[in-house]
Short mmCIF file of C-alpha atoms in Angstrom, two decimals:
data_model
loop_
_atom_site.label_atom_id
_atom_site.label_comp_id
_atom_site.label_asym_id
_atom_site.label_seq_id
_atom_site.Cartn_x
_atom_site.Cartn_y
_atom_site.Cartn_z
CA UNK A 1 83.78 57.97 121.87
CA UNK A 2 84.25 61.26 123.38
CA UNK A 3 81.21 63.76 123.46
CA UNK A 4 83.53 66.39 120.69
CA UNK A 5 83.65 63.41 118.22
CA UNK A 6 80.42 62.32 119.08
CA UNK A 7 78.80 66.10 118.18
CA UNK A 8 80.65 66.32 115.17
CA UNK A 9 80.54 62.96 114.02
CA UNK A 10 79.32 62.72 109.96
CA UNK A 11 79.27 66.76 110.31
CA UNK A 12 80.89 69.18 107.89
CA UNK A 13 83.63 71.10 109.10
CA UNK A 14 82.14 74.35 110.42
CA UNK A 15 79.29 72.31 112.24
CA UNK A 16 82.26 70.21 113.78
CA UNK A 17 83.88 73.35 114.67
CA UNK A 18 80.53 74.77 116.25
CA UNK A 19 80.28 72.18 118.77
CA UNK A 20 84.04 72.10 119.73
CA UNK A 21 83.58 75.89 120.76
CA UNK A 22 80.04 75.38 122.17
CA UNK A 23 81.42 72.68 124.69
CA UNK A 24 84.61 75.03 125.03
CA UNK A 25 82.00 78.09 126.18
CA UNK A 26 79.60 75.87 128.04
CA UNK A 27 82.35 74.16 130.54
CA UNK A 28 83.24 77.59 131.33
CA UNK A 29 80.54 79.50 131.64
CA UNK A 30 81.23 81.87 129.35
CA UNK A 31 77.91 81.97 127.50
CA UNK A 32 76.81 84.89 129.25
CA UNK A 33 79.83 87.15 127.74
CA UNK A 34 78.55 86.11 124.60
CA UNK A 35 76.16 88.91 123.12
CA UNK A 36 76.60 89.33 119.52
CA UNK A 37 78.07 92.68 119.77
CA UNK A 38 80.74 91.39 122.27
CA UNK A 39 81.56 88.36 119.59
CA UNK A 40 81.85 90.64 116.67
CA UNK A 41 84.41 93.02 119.12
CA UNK A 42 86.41 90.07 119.66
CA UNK A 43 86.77 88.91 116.10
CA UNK A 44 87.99 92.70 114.88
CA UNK A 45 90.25 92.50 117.93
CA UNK A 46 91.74 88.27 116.88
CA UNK A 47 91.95 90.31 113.34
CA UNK A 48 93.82 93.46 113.89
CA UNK A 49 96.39 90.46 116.07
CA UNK A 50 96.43 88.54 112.87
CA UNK A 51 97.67 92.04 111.31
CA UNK A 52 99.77 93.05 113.17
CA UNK A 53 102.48 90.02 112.44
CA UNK A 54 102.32 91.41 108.77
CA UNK A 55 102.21 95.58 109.85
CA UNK A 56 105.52 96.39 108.91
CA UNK A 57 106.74 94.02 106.26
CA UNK A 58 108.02 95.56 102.99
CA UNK A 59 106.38 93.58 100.59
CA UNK A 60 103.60 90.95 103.37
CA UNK A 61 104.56 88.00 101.59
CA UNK A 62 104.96 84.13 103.73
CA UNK A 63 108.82 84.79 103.15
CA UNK A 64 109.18 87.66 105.58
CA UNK A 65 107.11 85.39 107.93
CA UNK A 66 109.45 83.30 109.16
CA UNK A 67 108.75 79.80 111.19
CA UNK A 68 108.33 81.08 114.22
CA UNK A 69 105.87 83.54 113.38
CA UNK A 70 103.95 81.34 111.16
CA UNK A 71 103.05 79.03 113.99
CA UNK A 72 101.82 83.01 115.60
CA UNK A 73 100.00 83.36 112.72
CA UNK A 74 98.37 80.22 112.62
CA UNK A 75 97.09 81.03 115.90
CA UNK A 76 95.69 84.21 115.35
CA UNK A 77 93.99 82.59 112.31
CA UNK A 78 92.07 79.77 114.61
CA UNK A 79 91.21 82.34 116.93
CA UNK A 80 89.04 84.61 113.98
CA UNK A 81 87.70 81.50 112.95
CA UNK A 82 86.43 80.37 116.45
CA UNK A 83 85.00 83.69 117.28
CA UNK A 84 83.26 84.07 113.88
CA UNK A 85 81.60 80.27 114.68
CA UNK A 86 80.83 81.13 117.67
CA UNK A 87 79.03 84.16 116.62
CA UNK A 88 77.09 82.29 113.76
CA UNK A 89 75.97 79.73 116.20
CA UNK A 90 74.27 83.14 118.40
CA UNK A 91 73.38 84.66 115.35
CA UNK A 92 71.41 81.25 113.70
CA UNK A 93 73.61 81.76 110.54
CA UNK A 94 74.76 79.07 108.55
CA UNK A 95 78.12 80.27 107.31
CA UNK A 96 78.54 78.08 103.77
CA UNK A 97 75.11 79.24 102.89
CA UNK A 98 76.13 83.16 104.17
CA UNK A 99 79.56 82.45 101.82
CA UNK A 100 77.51 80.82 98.82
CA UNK A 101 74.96 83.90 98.92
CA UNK A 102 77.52 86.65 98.84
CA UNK A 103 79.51 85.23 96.12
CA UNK A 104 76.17 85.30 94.17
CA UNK A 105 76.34 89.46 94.73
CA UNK A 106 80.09 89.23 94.36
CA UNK A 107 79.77 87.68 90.68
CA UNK A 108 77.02 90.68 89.85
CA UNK A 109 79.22 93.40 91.77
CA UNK A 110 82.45 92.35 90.14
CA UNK A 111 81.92 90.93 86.62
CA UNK A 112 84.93 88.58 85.55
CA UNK A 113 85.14 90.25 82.27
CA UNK A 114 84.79 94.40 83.77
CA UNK A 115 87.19 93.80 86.76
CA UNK A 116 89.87 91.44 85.32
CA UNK A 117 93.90 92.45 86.71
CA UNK A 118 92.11 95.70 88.63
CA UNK A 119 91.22 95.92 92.43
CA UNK A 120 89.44 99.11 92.47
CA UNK A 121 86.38 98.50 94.48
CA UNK A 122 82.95 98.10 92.56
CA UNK A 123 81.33 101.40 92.84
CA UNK A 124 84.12 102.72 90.90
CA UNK A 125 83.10 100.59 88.11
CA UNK A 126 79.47 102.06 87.90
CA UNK A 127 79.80 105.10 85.36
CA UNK A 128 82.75 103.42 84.14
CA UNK B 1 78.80 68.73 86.94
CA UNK B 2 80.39 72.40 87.08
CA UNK B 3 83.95 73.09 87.90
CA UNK B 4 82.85 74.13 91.20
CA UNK B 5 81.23 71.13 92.21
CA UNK B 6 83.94 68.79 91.03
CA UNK B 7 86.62 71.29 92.61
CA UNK B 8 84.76 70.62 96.16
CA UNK B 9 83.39 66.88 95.67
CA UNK B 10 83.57 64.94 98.82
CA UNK B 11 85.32 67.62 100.85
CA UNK B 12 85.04 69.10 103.65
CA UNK B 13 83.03 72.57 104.27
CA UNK B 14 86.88 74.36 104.33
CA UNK B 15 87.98 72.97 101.50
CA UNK B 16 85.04 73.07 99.63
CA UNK B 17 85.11 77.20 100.04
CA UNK B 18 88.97 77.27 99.38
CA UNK B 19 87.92 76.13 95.80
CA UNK B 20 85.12 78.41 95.46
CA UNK B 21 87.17 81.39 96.49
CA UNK B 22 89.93 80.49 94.38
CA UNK B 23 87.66 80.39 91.14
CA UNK B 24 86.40 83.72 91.83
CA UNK B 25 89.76 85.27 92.24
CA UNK B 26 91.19 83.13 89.39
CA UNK B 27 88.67 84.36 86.90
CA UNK B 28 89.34 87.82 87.66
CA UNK B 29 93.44 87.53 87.90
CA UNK B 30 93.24 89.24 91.57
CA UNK B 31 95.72 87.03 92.83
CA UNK B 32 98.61 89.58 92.20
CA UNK B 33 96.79 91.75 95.09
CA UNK B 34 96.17 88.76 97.23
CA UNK B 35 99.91 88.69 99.31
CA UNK B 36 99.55 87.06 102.75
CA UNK B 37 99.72 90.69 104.11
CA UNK B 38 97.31 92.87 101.78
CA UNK B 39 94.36 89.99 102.73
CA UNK B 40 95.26 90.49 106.68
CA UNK B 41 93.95 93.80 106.32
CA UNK B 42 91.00 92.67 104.27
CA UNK B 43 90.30 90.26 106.74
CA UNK B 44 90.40 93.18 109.44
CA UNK B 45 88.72 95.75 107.67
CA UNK B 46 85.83 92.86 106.85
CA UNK B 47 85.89 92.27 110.74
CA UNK B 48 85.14 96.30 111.25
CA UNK B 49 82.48 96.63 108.98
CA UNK B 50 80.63 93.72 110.87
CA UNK B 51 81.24 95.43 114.29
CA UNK B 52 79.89 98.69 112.79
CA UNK B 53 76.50 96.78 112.85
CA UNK B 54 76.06 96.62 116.97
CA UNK B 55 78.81 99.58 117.63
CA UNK B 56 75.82 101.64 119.08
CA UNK B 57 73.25 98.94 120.39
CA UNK B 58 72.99 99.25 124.13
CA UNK B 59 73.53 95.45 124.78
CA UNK B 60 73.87 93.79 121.33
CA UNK B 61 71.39 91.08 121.29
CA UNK B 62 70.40 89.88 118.15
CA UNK B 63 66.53 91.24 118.62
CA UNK B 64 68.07 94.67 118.56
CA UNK B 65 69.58 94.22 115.18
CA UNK B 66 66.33 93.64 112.66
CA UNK B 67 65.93 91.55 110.10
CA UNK B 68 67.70 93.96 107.46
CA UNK B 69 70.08 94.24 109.73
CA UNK B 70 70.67 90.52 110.12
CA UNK B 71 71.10 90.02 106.18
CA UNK B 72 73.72 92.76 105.87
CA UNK B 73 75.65 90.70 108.96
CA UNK B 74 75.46 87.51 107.35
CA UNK B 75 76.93 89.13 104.64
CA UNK B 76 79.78 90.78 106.60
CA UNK B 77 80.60 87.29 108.25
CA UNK B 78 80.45 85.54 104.63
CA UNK B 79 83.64 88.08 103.70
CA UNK B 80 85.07 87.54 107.04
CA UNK B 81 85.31 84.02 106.37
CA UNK B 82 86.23 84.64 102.29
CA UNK B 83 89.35 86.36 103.71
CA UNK B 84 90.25 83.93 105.92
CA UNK B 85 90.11 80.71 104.05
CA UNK B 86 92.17 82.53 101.26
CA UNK B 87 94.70 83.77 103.48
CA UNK B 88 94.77 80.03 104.98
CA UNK B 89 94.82 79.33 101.15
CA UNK B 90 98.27 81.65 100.61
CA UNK B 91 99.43 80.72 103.77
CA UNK B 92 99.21 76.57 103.24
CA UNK B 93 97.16 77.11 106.55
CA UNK B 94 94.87 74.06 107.53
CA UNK B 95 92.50 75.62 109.48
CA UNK B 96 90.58 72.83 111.11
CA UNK B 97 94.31 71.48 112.36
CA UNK B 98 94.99 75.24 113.46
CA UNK B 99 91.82 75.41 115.85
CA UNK B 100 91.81 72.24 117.02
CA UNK B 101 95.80 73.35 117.76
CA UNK B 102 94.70 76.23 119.17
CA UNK B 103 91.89 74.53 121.46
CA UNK B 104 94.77 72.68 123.33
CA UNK B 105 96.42 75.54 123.86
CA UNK B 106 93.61 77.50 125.23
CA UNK B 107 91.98 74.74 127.36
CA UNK B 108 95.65 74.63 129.16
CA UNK B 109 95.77 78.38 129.86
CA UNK B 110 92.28 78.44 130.67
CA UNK B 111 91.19 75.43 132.81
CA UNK B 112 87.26 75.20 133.37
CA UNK B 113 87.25 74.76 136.96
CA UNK B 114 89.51 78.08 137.49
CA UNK B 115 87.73 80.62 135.05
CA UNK B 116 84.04 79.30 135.08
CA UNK B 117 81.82 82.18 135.27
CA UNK B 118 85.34 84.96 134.39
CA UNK B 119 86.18 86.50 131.48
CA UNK B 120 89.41 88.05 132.56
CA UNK B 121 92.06 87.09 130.17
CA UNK B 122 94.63 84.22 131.42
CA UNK B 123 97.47 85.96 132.19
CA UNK B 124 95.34 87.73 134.94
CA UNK B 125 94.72 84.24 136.70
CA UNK B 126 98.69 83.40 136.88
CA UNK B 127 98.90 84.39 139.91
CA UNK B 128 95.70 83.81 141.41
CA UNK C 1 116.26 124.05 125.79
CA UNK C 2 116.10 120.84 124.29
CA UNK C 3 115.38 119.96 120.57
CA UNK C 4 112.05 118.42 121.04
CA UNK C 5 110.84 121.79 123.01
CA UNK C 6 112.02 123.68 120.65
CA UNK C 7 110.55 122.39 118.09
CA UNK C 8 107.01 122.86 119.46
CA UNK C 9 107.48 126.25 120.69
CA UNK C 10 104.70 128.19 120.33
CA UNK C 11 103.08 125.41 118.82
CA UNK C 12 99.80 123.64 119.41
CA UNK C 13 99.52 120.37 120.41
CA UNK C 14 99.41 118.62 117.38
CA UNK C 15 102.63 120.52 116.00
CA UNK C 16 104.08 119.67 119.04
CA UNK C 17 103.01 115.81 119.04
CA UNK C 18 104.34 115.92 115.18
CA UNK C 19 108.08 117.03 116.05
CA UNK C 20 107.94 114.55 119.45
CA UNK C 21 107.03 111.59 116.80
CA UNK C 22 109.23 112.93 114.24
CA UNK C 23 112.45 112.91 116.45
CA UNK C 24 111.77 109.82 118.07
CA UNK C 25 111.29 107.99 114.38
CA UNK C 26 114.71 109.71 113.28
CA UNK C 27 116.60 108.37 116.10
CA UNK C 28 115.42 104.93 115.17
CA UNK C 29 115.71 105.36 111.41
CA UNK C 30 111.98 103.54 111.20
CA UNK C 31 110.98 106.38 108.70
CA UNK C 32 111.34 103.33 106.14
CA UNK C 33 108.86 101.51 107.80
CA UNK C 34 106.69 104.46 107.93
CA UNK C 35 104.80 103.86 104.23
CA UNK C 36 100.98 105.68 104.97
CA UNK C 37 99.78 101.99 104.56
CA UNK C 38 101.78 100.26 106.84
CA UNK C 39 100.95 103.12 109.59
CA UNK C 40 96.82 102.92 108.83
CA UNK C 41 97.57 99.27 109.62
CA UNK C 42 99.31 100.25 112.72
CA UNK C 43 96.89 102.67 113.35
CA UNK C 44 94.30 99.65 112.93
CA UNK C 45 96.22 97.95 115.59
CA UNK C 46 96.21 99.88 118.11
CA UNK C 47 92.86 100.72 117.77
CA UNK C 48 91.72 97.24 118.40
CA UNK C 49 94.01 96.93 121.41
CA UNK C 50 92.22 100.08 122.70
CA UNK C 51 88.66 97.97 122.17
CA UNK C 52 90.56 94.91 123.76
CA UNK C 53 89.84 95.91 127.21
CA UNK C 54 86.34 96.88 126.79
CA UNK C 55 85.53 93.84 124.56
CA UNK C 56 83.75 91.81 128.22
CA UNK C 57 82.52 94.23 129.67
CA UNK C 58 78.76 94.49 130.40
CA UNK C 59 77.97 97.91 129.90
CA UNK C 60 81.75 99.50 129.24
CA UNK C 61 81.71 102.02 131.56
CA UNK C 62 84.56 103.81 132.97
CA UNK C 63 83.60 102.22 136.48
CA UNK C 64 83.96 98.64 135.26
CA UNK C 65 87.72 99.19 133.93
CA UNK C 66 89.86 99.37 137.48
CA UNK C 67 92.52 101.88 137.93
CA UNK C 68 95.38 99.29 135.88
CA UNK C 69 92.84 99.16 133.42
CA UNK C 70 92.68 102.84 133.11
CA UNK C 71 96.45 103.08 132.67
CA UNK C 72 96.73 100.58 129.99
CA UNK C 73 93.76 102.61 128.09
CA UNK C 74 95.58 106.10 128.38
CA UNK C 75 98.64 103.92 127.08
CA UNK C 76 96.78 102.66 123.79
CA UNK C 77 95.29 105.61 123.33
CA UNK C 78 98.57 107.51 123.38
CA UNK C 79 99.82 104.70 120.97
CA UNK C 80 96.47 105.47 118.28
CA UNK C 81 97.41 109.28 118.97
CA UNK C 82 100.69 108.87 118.16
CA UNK C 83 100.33 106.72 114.56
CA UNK C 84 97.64 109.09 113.40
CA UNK C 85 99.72 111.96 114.00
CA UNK C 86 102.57 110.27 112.21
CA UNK C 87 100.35 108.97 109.03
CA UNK C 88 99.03 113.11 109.27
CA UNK C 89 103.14 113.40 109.10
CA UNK C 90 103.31 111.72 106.01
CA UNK C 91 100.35 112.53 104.13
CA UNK C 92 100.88 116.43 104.73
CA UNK C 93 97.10 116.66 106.60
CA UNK C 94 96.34 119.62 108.76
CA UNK C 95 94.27 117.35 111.12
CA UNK C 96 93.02 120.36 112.75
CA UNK C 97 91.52 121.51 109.72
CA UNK C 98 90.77 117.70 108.40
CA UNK C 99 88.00 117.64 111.63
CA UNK C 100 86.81 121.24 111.37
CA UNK C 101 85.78 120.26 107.65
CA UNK C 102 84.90 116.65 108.29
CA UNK C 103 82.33 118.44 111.32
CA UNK C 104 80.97 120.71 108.66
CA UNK C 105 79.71 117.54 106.31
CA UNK C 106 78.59 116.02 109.74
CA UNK C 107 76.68 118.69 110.72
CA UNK C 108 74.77 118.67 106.92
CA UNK C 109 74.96 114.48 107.53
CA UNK C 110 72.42 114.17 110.52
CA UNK C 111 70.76 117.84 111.18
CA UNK C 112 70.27 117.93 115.11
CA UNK C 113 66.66 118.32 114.87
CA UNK C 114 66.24 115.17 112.63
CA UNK C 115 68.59 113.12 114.60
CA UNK C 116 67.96 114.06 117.93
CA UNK C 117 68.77 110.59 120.76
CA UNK C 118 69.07 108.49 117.47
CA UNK C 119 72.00 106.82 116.25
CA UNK C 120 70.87 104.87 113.23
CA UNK C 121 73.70 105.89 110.43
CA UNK C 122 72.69 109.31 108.61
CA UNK C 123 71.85 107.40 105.39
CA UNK C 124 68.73 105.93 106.89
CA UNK C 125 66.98 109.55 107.33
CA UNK C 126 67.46 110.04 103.65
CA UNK C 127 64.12 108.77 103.15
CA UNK C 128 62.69 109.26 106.65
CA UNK D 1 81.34 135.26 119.64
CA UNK D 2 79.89 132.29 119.15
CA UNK D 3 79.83 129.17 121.94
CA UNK D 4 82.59 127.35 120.49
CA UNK D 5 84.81 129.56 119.91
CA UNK D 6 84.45 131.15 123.62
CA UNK D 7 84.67 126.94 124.51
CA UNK D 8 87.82 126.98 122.60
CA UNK D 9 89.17 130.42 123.78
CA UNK D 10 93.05 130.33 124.37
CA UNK D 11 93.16 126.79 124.53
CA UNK D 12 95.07 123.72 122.78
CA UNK D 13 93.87 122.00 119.16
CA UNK D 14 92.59 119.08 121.88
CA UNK D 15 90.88 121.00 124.35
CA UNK D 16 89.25 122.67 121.36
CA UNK D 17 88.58 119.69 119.47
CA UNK D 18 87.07 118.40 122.99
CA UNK D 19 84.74 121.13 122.95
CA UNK D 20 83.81 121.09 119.42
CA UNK D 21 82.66 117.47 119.45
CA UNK D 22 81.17 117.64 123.13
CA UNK D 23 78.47 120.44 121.48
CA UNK D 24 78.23 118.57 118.30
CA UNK D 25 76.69 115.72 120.62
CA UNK D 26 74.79 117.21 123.04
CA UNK D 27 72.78 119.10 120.29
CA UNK D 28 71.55 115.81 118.94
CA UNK D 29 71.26 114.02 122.29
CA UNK D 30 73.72 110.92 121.52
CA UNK D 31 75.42 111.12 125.07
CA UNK D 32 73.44 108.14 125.89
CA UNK D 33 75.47 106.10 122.96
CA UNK D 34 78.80 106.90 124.08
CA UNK D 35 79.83 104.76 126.82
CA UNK D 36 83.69 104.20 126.97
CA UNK D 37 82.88 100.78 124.79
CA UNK D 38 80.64 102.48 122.24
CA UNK D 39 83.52 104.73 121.47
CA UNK D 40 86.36 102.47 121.17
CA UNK D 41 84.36 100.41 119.16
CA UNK D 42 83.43 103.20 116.67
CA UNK D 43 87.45 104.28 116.69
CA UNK D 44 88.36 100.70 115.83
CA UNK D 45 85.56 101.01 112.98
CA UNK D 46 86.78 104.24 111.72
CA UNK D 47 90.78 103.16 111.86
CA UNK D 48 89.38 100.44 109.71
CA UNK D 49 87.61 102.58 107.45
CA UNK D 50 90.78 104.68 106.79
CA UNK D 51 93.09 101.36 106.38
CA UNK D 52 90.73 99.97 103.27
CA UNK D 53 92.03 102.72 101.21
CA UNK D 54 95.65 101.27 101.62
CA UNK D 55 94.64 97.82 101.64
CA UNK D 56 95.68 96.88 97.97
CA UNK D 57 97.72 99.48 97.08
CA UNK D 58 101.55 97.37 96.13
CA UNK D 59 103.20 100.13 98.41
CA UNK D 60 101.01 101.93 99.92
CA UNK D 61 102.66 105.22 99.33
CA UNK D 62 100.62 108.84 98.98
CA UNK D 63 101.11 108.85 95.16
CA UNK D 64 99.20 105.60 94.30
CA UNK D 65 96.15 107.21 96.14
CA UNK D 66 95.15 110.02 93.75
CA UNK D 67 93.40 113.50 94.78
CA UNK D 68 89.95 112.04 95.27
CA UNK D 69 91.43 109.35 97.91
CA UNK D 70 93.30 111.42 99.67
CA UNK D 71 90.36 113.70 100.22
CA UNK D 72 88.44 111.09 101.51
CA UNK D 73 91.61 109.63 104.10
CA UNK D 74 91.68 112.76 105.49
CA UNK D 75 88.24 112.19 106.35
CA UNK D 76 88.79 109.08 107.95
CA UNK D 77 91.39 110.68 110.01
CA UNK D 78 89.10 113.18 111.15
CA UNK D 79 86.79 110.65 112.21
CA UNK D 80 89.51 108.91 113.91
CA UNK D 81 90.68 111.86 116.06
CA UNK D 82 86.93 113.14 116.36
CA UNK D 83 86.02 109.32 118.62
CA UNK D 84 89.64 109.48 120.68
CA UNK D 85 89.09 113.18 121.89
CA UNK D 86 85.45 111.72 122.86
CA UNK D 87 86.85 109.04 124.16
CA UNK D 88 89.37 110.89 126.18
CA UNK D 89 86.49 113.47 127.34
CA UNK D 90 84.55 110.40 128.77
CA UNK D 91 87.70 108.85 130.30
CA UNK D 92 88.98 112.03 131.80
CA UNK D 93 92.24 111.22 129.72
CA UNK D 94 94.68 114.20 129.19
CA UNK D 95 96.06 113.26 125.53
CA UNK D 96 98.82 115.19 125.48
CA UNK D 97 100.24 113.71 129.05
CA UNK D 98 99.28 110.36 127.85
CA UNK D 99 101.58 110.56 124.88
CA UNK D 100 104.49 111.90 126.65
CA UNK D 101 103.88 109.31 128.96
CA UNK D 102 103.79 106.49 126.71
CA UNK D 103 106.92 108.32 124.96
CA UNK D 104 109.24 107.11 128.35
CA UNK D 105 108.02 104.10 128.17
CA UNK D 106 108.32 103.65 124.32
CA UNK D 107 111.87 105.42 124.86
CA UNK D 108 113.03 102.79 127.53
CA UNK D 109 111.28 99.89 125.52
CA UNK D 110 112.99 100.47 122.04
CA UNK D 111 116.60 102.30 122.83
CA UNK D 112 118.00 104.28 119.78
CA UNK D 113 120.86 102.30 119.35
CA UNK D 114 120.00 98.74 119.56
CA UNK D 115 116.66 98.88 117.10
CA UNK D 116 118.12 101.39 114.64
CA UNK D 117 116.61 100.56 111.23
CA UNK D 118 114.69 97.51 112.99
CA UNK D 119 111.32 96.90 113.37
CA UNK D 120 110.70 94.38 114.94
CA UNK D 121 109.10 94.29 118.23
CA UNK D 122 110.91 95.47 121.32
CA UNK D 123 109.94 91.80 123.15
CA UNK D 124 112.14 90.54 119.99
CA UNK D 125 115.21 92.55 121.67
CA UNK D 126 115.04 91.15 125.49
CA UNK D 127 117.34 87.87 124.62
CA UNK D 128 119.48 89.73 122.03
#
């Protein structure tokens, strides 16, 4: 069994994931690039990439994509991913509990019944 | 057992949020916003407002940030990663399969024993 | 005297950057393209390329860039120039008078005596 | 005559823009915040900031943002032009030369009439 399987064995996805990029970073030495604020640069910069395939497209939807730039896409997706696991594993944060806490506030911000077919951000719904 | 639950019963972490954020949207008919191109930028802007957190730190360590700080972070990642699993969602994007894709690629145009210790990007080693 | 020059005559350098991206979108017949959100997405873009080549760096000083680093900076920062000049274009803004009004708020924002070598975000003096 | 205006004196909008935000900092000390890095990543921030008032509008076009949005875009594009001319001050980058510049290259990159009414990139166009 390799050492990847063996770190992620019986492991959710994202812990899985953690390890693949921790042995990634380790073989190269890269650990020392990795300050927070350097992680969280690198993750805007995968996600303005990630943008830019959809930038000038009329209407943004998978259609326009084309095959090609799909596969581009997928790419650019992976890449956001690993940086934002990377920078969980710095940061001690366990992502599904981060996710499952926000959508807590994101209920109370945005209640089903106020918000319904309208994408207005919440503030706007105070006074209303 | 709530719909929730049962949507993300023996799944993986991925798919498991996939449902969650699907529910939320569902319930509040945002889908009709939610084109492949309109969550890119969400995704970016998301990615921002967690850099505006260490934009000014002098090196960006997590003991610079505070624990306020740290909570407001965790949330900033949570909608990072919201984004991104719906996009994947939209996009019929498995993103385990897309980084472990993209790992191949990136251990071939970075091999250990040639970057350890660098952080130039590959194309700068090309010709080295 | 050529089109472009005369358009800026007597000028300042924003009216002059406006005709120079005005002509050069004509020519290409990309003024279709040119919706206000597809160029704050291009704008977006380009900004992250900018923050691309500082992303590793240790400190991000000018003297840890090289001289073909330099270049490529000047380059993307032409390239943000040039979208938010176009998107001012567009949206009929006076960016010249858009700053001299955004610097008034600013100056009411973080009063130099209050925020003096401090660059916590101007809504944490509120209570201070 | 006050110090900015004499700064500004029978120069360009950048020059005076330059010396407009170069006093703004220096009365509250933040010199020490803006390394080249800093600023690029507080651009990228504010580019982002301007782009989430787009992000789901079905067009994106100046009539579905209302009076109250538009005030605040401006704002974000005065914040966007405010961290370039800093960032151009630190750099010793001439903005104006830069885009002209980048305006040959962009010129030689994208020729009139092979990517009339095209936007795709010019890399798309090498092959074609």
């Amino acid at each position: 069994m390799n050492p990847e399987a063996a770190a992620g064995a019986g492991q959710g996805d994202l812990a899985r994931l953690r390890a693949l990029v921790r042995q990634f970073v380790d073989e190269r030495d890269w650990d020392q690039f990795h300050t927070p604020k350097n992680l969280s640069s690198a993750l805007a910069v995968e996600a303005a990439e990630l943008l830019e395939h959809f930038q000038w497209l009329h209407h943004g939807r998978i259609d326009e994509l084309g095959a090609d730039k799909l596969v581009q896409v997928r790419h650019e997706m992976a890449d956001v991913l690993v940086y934002l696991v990377r920078l969980a594993d710095k940061l001690d944060v366990d992502l599904m509990a981060a996710v499952e806490e926000k959508m807590v506030l994101n209920r109370a911000k945005y209640p089903a019944d106020k918000v319904r077919g309208d994408a207005r951000k919440y503030h706007e719904y105070k006074d209303a």
